[in-house]
Each structure stands twice: as C-alpha cells, then as structure tokens.
Amino acid sequence: MDCDVCIIGGGPSGLAAAWQAGKTGLSVIIVDENQMLGGQLKQQRQPIQNLPDIFTNQQLTGFELAHELIHLIEPYDIKPLTGFSFIGVEADGTIGVNNGRETRKIRAKCIIVATGAAEEPILFPGWTLPGSFSIGAMQILINREKIVPGRTAVMIGSSSRTCQVASEMQQAGIIIAGVIEEKAKFDCSPSDLQHLKKLNIPLFAGVSKIRAEGEEEVENIHFKAGDGKEQSINTELVCIDGGLSPVVESNFILGYQLQFNSDLGNWIPSYDSCFHTSAPNVFVAGNAAGITSHGAILITGLIAGLSAAEALGKYSNKETVSKQRKKWWNELKTVEMAYDSTVYQARIQHVKQFEQLKIKQMS
C-alpha cells in the first residue's frame, strides 16, 4: 500500500490532519486500532466548548464532532485502516501494521503521530474491586453502550474530565455521592467547580488514606478529609481520574526525541512550530503532542497536516503557508489560554527549546 501521508491514530487530531492534508490532493491512510474512527469523541455526549473557527457557531457534542470530522474527509483520497495497530518500520521506511490476523505494509512519504493519550490510575486499597472504573470506561458504558452500572458513585480526581463525566452520569440517572481530591485544591476550572456545586455534589479536597471496601464489590469509600476527620460514603461505584499521559510508544519504532514536560502530560516528542519531530518527515499532533483541550487537539492536527503537505511540496507559495500556520497558532493560543494558560506557555517553551537546539546543531 502506497500513500503520501500515513496517520497513526484516527481520533480528532488524526482526522483533522487527514482533512488538511487530503484537501491538498495528498493520498492519506489513517491507521487506527479501533473499529471506528473518532477516538474518545464517540463516548462524549456533552457540547464541546472552544472549537476552532472551522466549526464556528456549531454546538457539537463529541459524538457529533466525530461524525462531522468523518464527513469532512469523505471527498478526499483518505483511506481508513481500522482495527490495525502500528507494529514497526523496516529498514527502507516501510510501515508495518497488524490486525491480529494479517500484517500489511504501507509505504508513506510522511508520518503523523496522532496516538492520543492514555488514562492513568490512582492506586489505593480496594481499587480493583468490581464497581471501580476509570472515567473513560464509565463514559463508554453510559454513552456508547447505554449501560448504567449502578445507582450511586464517588468520583476520585477533579479535572475538567471528572466534572464532565459526573454531569453525564447524573443525566444517566446515577447519583454522585461525592467528588474527592487528594490535592489541596481542585484541578478543574472555577466554572467547572461552580457547576459541581450547583449540582449539590459533596466536594472534598486535601483528602488522604483513600480506600474502597466491600465484600465482593464496592460498597463504601473511606478517606481522611482535609480537616483530619474520617469520612465514609456509601456507594456502588467508584470512578477514578488519575489524569492523562501522551501515548508515545511509537518513539521506540520511529526514533524521535522525547522531552519531559509535566505541564504537557510528562514525556512528549520534541517538535518545532510545524509539529515536526526530530525524526525526518515525522510529525505529531493532538494529545500525543501534549495534553490539552478538544479545540487545541483539532488545531494541532490542522497544523501538522498543513506542515506535512508543505514538506511534500503541495504549496508553492511559502508566504501563504506561513500566514495560515501563524493564524492557527494564534487560534491555538486563544483556545489553550481559555483552557489552561499553563499548557500554552509550556508548549511555547517546549517548541522554543527544540528550535534553539536545531539551530545550535546546524551551526
């Protein structure tokens, strides 16, 4: 199989990159281990805020956004290869993908890594009892599978995702008996925190000694509250939000440089303002380039797709490309500053460090 661009990951950033590259006339193959494109968007039924300008005036849920992105790529030479995992690269650069039954080879001129992020656990006594879920797994159950696994739940963690999933669970009929956070302050935005308070959900920050108890499944959550008092909440479910980490295992195959940045989710590829990594013709996009918001995920995909097309000579006017990239970086700033200013500032510093290193190596 031959193509101009191979995109590893068919979530929002991969689809945005495919659309941007495909509409320049490039042939694109999207490799995704899932059977459907869209990534985690398929589990999200809440309206997504701060989408890029291409979705101006549209109030889209994650599910609707996934369908919109899939619709956008349909007119172009973009082939989804679902159910396949990226497994290796041969000496001549040929990519190997496998679905458990067969291995296929893809010869691509450019690669865009859009592998997304993985959930991190929070470990405590009883965390493996039946009734304990990651918040991502809970989204799949209630939104995609339409299964309500219990009547009451306690959320552990306090990111914006926790707030979103707690709201979705309440809409599904699950009573949120509490949100507990080990840190002294909640991670979510003030508006998200206010939303939880409006839902009359008990909130506990600065907790310690969390443990889940039950004979054969979760029945109670015990913890030491911030004021030092022991607390116990009866619950059938525990939803754990340990945060997200970029999925960068492809580094071991593609050989791009990694750099640690706690504000962007730990280890991420080094990349420049084109989202070009240290490996030749390998770009990165989405949460694989740093944990961020839905809108920013899409914009990084657009920039990576633009940069791949530029690298393959699809733009004769460099000034036009430069203006478009600058426009999207300005939009990325607006979106990420609204989401978390620390993330945008960390990204800018990350890019500057890599670009300075490249200049130093060239001199």
Coordinates of C-alpha atoms in Angstrom, one line a residue:
M1 CA 0.0 0.0 0.0
D2 CA 1.4 3.4 -1.0
C3 CA 0.4 6.8 0.2
D4 CA 1.8 10.3 0.7
V5 CA 0.9 10.5 4.4
C6 CA 0.2 7.8 7.0
I7 CA -1.5 9.0 10.1
I8 CA -1.2 6.8 13.2
G9 CA -4.4 7.4 15.1
G10 CA -7.9 8.1 13.9
G11 CA -9.1 10.4 16.8
P12 CA -9.9 14.1 16.4
S13 CA -6.3 15.2 15.7
G14 CA -5.7 12.5 13.2
L15 CA -8.9 13.3 11.4
A16 CA -8.1 17.0 11.3
A17 CA -4.6 16.3 10.0
A18 CA -6.1 13.9 7.4
W19 CA -8.6 16.5 6.2
Q20 CA -6.0 19.3 5.9
A21 CA -3.5 17.0 4.1
G22 CA -6.1 15.3 1.9
K23 CA -7.7 18.5 0.6
T24 CA -4.3 19.5 -1.0
G25 CA -4.5 16.3 -3.1
L26 CA -2.3 14.1 -1.0
S27 CA -3.2 10.4 -0.5
V28 CA -3.7 9.6 3.1
I29 CA -4.0 6.3 5.1
I30 CA -5.3 6.5 8.7
V31 CA -4.3 3.6 10.9
D32 CA -6.4 3.1 14.0
E33 CA -6.6 0.1 16.3
N34 CA -10.3 0.7 16.9
Q35 CA -13.0 -0.5 14.6
M36 CA -14.4 3.1 14.3
L37 CA -12.8 6.4 13.7
G38 CA -13.3 9.3 16.1
G39 CA -11.4 8.2 19.2
Q40 CA -12.8 9.2 22.6
L41 CA -15.2 11.6 20.9
K42 CA -17.6 8.8 20.3
Q43 CA -18.2 8.5 24.1
Q44 CA -18.9 12.2 24.7
R45 CA -22.4 13.5 24.7
Q46 CA -21.8 16.9 26.2
P47 CA -21.4 20.0 24.0
I48 CA -17.7 20.8 23.4
Q49 CA -16.5 24.4 24.1
N50 CA -13.9 26.5 22.2
L51 CA -13.9 24.6 18.9
P52 CA -11.7 26.0 16.1
D53 CA -13.1 28.6 13.7
I54 CA -13.9 25.9 11.1
F55 CA -16.7 24.9 13.4
T56 CA -17.9 28.4 14.2
N57 CA -21.4 28.7 15.6
Q58 CA -21.8 24.9 15.9
Q59 CA -22.7 23.5 19.3
L60 CA -21.4 19.9 18.8
T61 CA -21.2 17.1 21.2
G62 CA -18.2 14.8 21.0
F63 CA -20.3 12.2 19.2
E64 CA -21.5 14.8 16.7
L65 CA -18.0 16.2 16.2
A66 CA -16.6 12.8 15.3
H67 CA -19.3 12.4 12.7
E68 CA -18.6 15.9 11.3
L69 CA -14.9 15.1 11.0
I70 CA -15.5 11.8 9.3
H71 CA -17.9 13.6 6.9
L72 CA -15.2 16.2 6.1
I73 CA -12.6 13.6 5.0
E74 CA -15.0 11.6 2.8
P75 CA -14.5 13.6 -0.5
Y76 CA -10.7 13.1 -0.5
D77 CA -8.2 10.3 -1.1
I78 CA -8.2 9.3 2.5
K79 CA -8.4 5.6 3.4
P80 CA -9.2 4.5 6.9
L81 CA -7.5 1.3 8.0
T82 CA -9.4 0.4 11.2
G83 CA -8.7 -2.5 13.5
F84 CA -5.0 -2.3 12.7
S85 CA -2.1 -1.4 15.1
F86 CA 1.2 0.1 14.1
I87 CA 3.9 -2.5 14.9
G88 CA 7.1 -1.5 13.2
V89 CA 9.2 0.1 10.4
E90 CA 11.5 -1.8 8.1
A91 CA 15.0 -0.6 7.1
D92 CA 13.6 1.1 3.9
G93 CA 11.0 3.0 5.9
T94 CA 8.1 0.7 5.1
I95 CA 5.5 0.8 7.9
G96 CA 4.1 -2.5 9.3
V97 CA 0.5 -2.7 10.7
N98 CA -1.3 -5.7 12.0
N99 CA -4.9 -6.6 13.0
G100 CA -4.2 -9.9 14.7
R101 CA -4.8 -11.9 11.6
E102 CA -2.6 -10.3 8.9
T103 CA 0.3 -7.8 8.6
R104 CA 0.2 -5.1 5.9
K105 CA 2.9 -2.9 4.6
I106 CA 2.5 0.8 4.0
R107 CA 5.0 2.9 2.1
A108 CA 4.4 6.6 3.1
K109 CA 6.4 9.7 2.5
C110 CA 5.3 11.4 5.7
I111 CA 4.0 10.1 9.1
I112 CA 1.8 11.9 11.5
V113 CA 1.7 10.5 15.0
A114 CA -1.8 11.2 16.5
T115 CA -1.9 8.4 19.1
G116 CA -3.7 10.4 21.7
A117 CA -3.5 9.8 25.4
A118 CA -4.0 7.0 28.0
E119 CA -5.7 7.2 31.4
E120 CA -3.5 6.9 34.5
P121 CA -4.8 5.0 37.5
I122 CA -4.9 6.1 41.1
L123 CA -3.9 3.3 43.3
F124 CA -5.5 2.7 46.7
P125 CA -6.7 -0.3 48.8
G126 CA -9.7 -1.8 47.0
W127 CA -9.2 0.0 43.7
T128 CA -9.6 -3.3 41.8
L129 CA -12.9 -4.3 43.4
P130 CA -15.8 -4.7 40.9
G131 CA -17.6 -1.4 40.7
S132 CA -14.3 0.6 40.3
F133 CA -14.0 2.2 36.8
S134 CA -11.8 4.7 35.1
I135 CA -13.8 7.7 34.0
G136 CA -13.1 6.8 30.4
A137 CA -14.6 3.4 30.9
M138 CA -17.6 4.9 32.6
Q139 CA -18.2 7.2 29.5
I140 CA -18.1 4.2 27.2
L141 CA -20.7 2.4 29.4
I142 CA -23.2 5.1 29.8
N143 CA -22.8 7.0 26.5
R144 CA -21.9 4.3 23.9
E145 CA -23.3 1.1 25.4
K146 CA -26.2 2.7 27.2
I147 CA -25.5 0.7 30.4
V148 CA -26.0 2.2 33.9
P149 CA -23.8 0.0 36.1
G150 CA -25.0 1.4 39.5
R151 CA -27.2 3.9 41.3
T152 CA -24.5 5.9 43.3
A153 CA -20.9 6.9 42.5
V154 CA -18.0 8.6 44.1
M155 CA -15.5 10.4 41.8
I156 CA -11.8 10.4 42.7
G157 CA -10.0 13.2 41.0
S158 CA -11.1 16.7 40.0
S159 CA -10.1 17.5 36.4
S160 CA -12.4 19.0 33.8
R161 CA -13.0 15.5 32.6
T162 CA -14.2 14.5 36.1
C163 CA -16.7 17.3 36.0
Q164 CA -17.9 16.4 32.5
V165 CA -18.3 12.7 33.3
A166 CA -20.0 13.5 36.6
S167 CA -22.6 15.6 34.8
E168 CA -23.1 12.8 32.2
M169 CA -23.5 10.3 34.9
Q170 CA -26.2 12.4 36.6
Q171 CA -28.0 12.7 33.3
A172 CA -27.9 8.9 33.1
G173 CA -29.6 8.7 36.5
I174 CA -26.6 8.0 38.7
I175 CA -26.4 9.9 42.0
I176 CA -22.9 11.4 42.5
A177 CA -22.4 11.0 46.2
G178 CA -19.1 12.9 46.3
V179 CA -16.0 14.1 44.5
I180 CA -12.8 13.6 46.4
E181 CA -9.3 15.1 45.6
E182 CA -6.0 14.4 47.3
K183 CA -4.6 17.8 46.4
A184 CA -5.4 20.9 48.5
K185 CA -7.3 22.5 45.6
F186 CA -9.4 21.1 42.8
D187 CA -7.8 20.8 39.4
C188 CA -10.9 21.9 37.4
S189 CA -11.6 25.5 36.4
P190 CA -13.7 27.8 38.7
S191 CA -16.6 27.5 36.3
D192 CA -16.5 23.7 36.4
L193 CA -16.2 23.8 40.2
Q194 CA -19.2 26.1 40.4
H195 CA -21.1 23.7 38.2
L196 CA -20.5 20.8 40.6
K197 CA -21.7 22.9 43.5
K198 CA -24.9 23.8 41.6
L199 CA -25.5 20.0 41.2
N200 CA -25.3 19.8 45.0
I201 CA -22.4 17.3 44.9
P202 CA -20.4 17.0 48.1
L203 CA -16.8 18.1 47.5
F204 CA -13.7 17.1 49.5
A205 CA -10.2 18.4 48.8
G206 CA -7.0 17.6 50.6
V207 CA -8.1 14.1 51.4
S208 CA -5.8 11.2 52.3
K209 CA -5.8 7.4 53.1
I210 CA -8.5 6.6 50.5
R211 CA -9.7 3.0 50.5
A212 CA -12.6 1.2 48.9
E213 CA -14.4 -1.6 50.9
G214 CA -16.9 -4.2 50.1
E215 CA -17.5 -8.0 50.4
E216 CA -17.5 -8.8 46.7
E217 CA -17.8 -5.3 45.2
V218 CA -17.5 -1.7 46.1
E219 CA -19.8 -0.7 48.9
N220 CA -18.1 2.2 50.7
I221 CA -15.3 4.7 50.2
H222 CA -13.4 5.7 53.3
F223 CA -10.9 8.6 53.5
K224 CA -9.4 11.1 55.8
A225 CA -10.8 14.6 55.0
G226 CA -8.8 17.8 54.8
D227 CA -9.9 18.7 58.3
G228 CA -8.5 15.4 59.7
K229 CA -11.9 13.8 60.2
E230 CA -12.5 10.2 58.9
Q231 CA -15.3 10.1 56.3
S232 CA -17.2 7.2 54.8
I233 CA -19.5 7.4 51.8
N234 CA -21.8 4.5 50.8
T235 CA -21.6 3.9 47.1
E236 CA -21.9 1.3 44.4
L237 CA -19.4 2.8 42.0
V238 CA -16.0 4.5 42.1
C239 CA -14.9 6.5 39.1
I240 CA -11.1 7.2 39.0
D241 CA -9.5 10.1 37.2
G242 CA -5.7 9.8 37.5
G243 CA -5.2 12.1 34.6
L244 CA -3.9 11.5 31.1
S245 CA -0.5 10.8 29.7
P246 CA 0.5 11.1 26.0
V247 CA 0.8 7.8 24.2
V248 CA 4.3 8.0 22.7
E249 CA 5.4 4.3 22.4
S250 CA 5.8 4.8 18.7
N251 CA 9.0 6.6 19.7
F252 CA 10.7 3.2 20.2
I253 CA 10.0 2.5 16.5
L254 CA 10.2 5.8 14.8
G255 CA 13.1 7.1 16.9
Y256 CA 12.0 10.7 17.5
Q257 CA 13.4 12.5 20.5
L258 CA 11.4 12.8 23.7
Q259 CA 11.4 15.5 26.3
F260 CA 9.8 15.5 29.8
N261 CA 7.3 18.3 30.5
S262 CA 5.0 17.8 33.4
D263 CA 2.6 20.6 32.3
L264 CA 2.0 18.8 29.0
G265 CA 1.5 15.4 30.5
N266 CA 5.0 14.0 31.1
W267 CA 7.1 12.6 28.2
I268 CA 6.2 14.1 24.8
P269 CA 8.1 14.3 21.4
S270 CA 10.3 17.3 20.8
Y271 CA 8.8 19.3 17.9
D272 CA 9.0 22.7 16.2
S273 CA 6.3 25.2 15.3
C274 CA 5.4 22.9 12.4
F275 CA 4.9 20.0 14.8
H276 CA 7.8 18.3 13.0
T277 CA 9.7 16.0 15.4
S278 CA 13.4 15.2 15.4
A279 CA 12.8 12.3 13.0
P280 CA 12.7 13.0 9.3
N281 CA 9.2 13.6 7.9
V282 CA 7.6 12.5 11.2
F283 CA 5.1 15.0 12.7
V284 CA 3.0 14.8 15.8
A285 CA -0.5 16.1 16.7
G286 CA -3.2 16.1 19.4
N287 CA -2.7 14.8 22.9
A288 CA 0.4 13.0 21.8
A289 CA 2.0 16.5 21.5
G290 CA 0.8 17.4 25.0
I291 CA -2.4 17.0 27.0
T292 CA -4.8 19.8 26.1
S293 CA -8.5 20.7 25.2
H294 CA -10.6 19.3 22.3
G295 CA -10.3 22.6 20.4
A296 CA -6.5 22.6 20.7
I297 CA -6.3 18.9 19.7
L298 CA -8.0 19.8 16.4
I299 CA -5.8 22.8 15.8
T300 CA -2.6 20.9 16.3
G301 CA -3.9 18.3 13.8
L302 CA -4.6 21.1 11.2
I303 CA -1.1 22.5 11.7
A304 CA 0.5 19.0 11.4
G305 CA -1.5 18.3 8.2
L306 CA -0.5 21.6 6.7
S307 CA 3.1 21.0 7.6
A308 CA 3.1 17.5 6.0
A309 CA 1.6 18.9 2.8
E310 CA 4.2 21.7 2.8
A311 CA 7.1 19.2 3.3
L312 CA 5.8 17.2 0.3
G313 CA 5.7 20.3 -2.0
K314 CA 2.0 20.9 -2.2
Y315 CA 2.3 24.6 -1.5
S316 CA 4.3 26.8 -4.0
N317 CA 3.7 30.0 -2.0
K318 CA 5.6 29.7 1.3
E319 CA 4.2 33.0 2.5
T320 CA 0.6 31.7 2.2
V321 CA 1.6 28.6 4.3
S322 CA 3.4 30.8 6.9
K323 CA 0.3 33.0 7.3
Q324 CA -2.0 30.1 7.7
R325 CA 0.2 28.4 10.3
K326 CA 0.5 31.7 12.2
K327 CA -3.3 32.1 12.1
W328 CA -3.7 28.7 13.6
W329 CA -1.1 29.3 16.2
N330 CA -2.9 32.5 17.2
E331 CA -6.1 30.4 17.4
L332 CA -4.3 27.8 19.5
K333 CA -3.2 30.5 21.9
T334 CA -6.8 31.7 22.3
V335 CA -8.2 28.2 22.8
E336 CA -5.4 27.0 25.2
M337 CA -5.4 30.2 27.3
A338 CA -9.1 29.7 27.8
Y339 CA -8.5 26.1 28.8
D340 CA -5.3 26.4 30.9
S341 CA -2.7 29.1 30.4
T342 CA 0.0 26.9 31.8
V343 CA -0.5 24.4 29.0
Y344 CA 0.0 27.1 26.3
Q345 CA 3.0 28.6 28.0
A346 CA 4.6 25.2 28.4
R347 CA 4.0 24.4 24.7
I348 CA 5.6 27.6 23.6
Q349 CA 8.7 26.9 25.8
H350 CA 8.8 23.3 24.5
V351 CA 8.9 24.5 20.9
K352 CA 11.5 27.2 21.5
Q353 CA 13.8 24.8 23.2
F354 CA 13.7 22.4 20.3
E355 CA 14.1 25.1 17.7
Q356 CA 17.1 26.5 19.6
L357 CA 18.6 23.1 19.7
K358 CA 18.2 22.6 16.0
I359 CA 19.9 26.0 15.3
K360 CA 22.7 25.0 17.6
Q361 CA 23.2 21.7 15.9
M362 CA 23.3 23.4 12.4
S363 CA 25.9 26.0 13.4

